[in-house]
JSON list of C-alpha atoms in Angstrom, two decimals:
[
{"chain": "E", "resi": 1, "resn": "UNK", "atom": "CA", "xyz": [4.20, -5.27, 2.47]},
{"chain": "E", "resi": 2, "resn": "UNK", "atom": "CA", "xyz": [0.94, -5.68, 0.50]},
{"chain": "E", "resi": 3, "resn": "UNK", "atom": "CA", "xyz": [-0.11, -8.83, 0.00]},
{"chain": "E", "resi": 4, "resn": "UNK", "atom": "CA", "xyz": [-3.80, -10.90, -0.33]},
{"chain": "E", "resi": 5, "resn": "UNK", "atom": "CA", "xyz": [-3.57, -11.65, 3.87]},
{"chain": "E", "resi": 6, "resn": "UNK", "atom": "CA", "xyz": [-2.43, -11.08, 6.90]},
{"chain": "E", "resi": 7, "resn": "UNK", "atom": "CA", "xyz": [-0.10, -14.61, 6.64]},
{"chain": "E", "resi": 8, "resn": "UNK", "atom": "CA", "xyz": [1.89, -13.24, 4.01]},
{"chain": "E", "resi": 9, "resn": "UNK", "atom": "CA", "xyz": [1.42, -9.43, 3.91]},
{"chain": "E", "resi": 10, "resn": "UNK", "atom": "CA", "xyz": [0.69, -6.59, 6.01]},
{"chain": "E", "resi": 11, "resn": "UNK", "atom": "CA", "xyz": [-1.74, -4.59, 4.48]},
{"chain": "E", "resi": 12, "resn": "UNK", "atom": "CA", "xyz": [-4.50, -5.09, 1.18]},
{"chain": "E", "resi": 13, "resn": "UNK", "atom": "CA", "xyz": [-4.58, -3.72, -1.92]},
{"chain": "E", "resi": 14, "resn": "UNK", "atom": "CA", "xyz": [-6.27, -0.96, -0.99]},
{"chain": "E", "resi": 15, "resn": "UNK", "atom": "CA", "xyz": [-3.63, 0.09, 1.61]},
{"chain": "E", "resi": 16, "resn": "UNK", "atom": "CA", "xyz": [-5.56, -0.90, 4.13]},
{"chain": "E", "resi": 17, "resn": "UNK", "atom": "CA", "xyz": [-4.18, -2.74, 7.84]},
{"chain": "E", "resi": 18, "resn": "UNK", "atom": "CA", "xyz": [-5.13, -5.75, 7.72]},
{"chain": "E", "resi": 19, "resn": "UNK", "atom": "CA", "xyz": [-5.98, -5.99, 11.25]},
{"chain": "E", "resi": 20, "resn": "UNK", "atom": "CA", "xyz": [-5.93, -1.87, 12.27]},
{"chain": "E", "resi": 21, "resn": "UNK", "atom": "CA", "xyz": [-8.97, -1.38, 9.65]},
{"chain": "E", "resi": 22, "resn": "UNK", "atom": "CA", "xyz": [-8.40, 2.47, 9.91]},
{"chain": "E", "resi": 23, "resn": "UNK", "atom": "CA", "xyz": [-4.87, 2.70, 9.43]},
{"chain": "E", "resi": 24, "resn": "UNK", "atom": "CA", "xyz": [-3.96, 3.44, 5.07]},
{"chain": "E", "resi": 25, "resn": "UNK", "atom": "CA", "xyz": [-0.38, 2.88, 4.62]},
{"chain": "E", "resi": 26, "resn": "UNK", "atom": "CA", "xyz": [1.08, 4.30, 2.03]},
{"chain": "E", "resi": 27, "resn": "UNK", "atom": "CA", "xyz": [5.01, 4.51, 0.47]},
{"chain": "E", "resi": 28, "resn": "UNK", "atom": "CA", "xyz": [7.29, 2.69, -1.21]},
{"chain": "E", "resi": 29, "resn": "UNK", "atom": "CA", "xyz": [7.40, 0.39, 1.95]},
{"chain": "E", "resi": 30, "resn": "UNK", "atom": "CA", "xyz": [4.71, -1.58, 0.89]},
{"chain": "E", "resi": 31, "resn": "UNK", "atom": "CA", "xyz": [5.81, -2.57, -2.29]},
{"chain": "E", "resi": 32, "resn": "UNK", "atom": "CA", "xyz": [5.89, -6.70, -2.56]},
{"chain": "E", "resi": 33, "resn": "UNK", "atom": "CA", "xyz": [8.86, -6.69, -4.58]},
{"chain": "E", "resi": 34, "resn": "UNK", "atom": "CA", "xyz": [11.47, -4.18, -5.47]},
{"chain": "E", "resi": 35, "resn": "UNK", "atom": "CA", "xyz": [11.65, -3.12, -8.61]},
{"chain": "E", "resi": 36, "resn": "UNK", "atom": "CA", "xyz": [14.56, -1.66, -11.28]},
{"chain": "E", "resi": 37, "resn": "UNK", "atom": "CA", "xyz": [12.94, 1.32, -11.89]},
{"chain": "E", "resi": 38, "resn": "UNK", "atom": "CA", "xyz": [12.32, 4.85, -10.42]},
{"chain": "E", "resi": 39, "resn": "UNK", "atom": "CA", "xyz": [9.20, 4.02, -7.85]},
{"chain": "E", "resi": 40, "resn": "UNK", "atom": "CA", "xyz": [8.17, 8.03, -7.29]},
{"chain": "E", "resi": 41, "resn": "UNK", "atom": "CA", "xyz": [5.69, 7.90, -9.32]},
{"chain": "E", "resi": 42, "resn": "UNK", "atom": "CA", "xyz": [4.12, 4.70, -8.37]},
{"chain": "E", "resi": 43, "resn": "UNK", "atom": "CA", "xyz": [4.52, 5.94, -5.20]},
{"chain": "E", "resi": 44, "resn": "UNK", "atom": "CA", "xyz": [2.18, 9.04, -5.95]},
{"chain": "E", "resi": 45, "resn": "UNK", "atom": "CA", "xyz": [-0.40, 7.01, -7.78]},
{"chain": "E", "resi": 46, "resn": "UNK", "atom": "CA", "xyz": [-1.04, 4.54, -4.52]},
{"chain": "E", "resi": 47, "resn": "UNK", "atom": "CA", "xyz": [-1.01, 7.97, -1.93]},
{"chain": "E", "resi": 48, "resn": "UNK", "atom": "CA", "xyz": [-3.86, 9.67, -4.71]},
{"chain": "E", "resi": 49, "resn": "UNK", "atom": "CA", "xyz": [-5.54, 6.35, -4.46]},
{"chain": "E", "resi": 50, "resn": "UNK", "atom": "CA", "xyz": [-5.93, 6.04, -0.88]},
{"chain": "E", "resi": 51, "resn": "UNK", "atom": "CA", "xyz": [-6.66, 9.45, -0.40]},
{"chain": "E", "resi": 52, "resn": "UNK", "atom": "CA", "xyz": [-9.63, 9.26, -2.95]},
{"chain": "E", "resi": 53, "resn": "UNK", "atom": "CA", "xyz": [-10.61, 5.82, -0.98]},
{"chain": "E", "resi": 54, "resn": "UNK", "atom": "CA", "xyz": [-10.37, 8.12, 2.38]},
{"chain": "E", "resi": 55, "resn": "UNK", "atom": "CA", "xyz": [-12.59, 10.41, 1.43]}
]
C-alpha cells in the first residue's frame, strides 16, 4: 500500500520501502484504494516512473 508513512502504508510515493530504502515496489498492489476502472495503464505509468527514478 502507498501511503505518507510507515503507520499507515508500506511504501512512499515514489515506490520506495519505507524501511528497505532499496527495495521499488511496483504493481497494482500498492494502490491505496481500488478503483472502478481498468488499472493497466496506471500500472505502467508508476513501473516507467520508478524505473526513470532507478536510474
Amino acid at each position: 500500500r502507498m501511503g505518507t508513512g510507515p503507520a499507515d502504508s508500506v511504501i512512499d510515493s515514489n515506490m520506495i520501502h519505507h524501511r528497505l530504502r532499496n527495495l521499488v515496489v511496483v504493481g497494482t498492489s500498492t494502490y491505496p484504494s481500488c478503483s472502478c476502472a481498468n488499472p493497466s495503464l496506471t500500472a505502467a505509468a508508476l513501473s516507467l516512473r520508478a524505473a526513470s527514478r532507478m536510474a
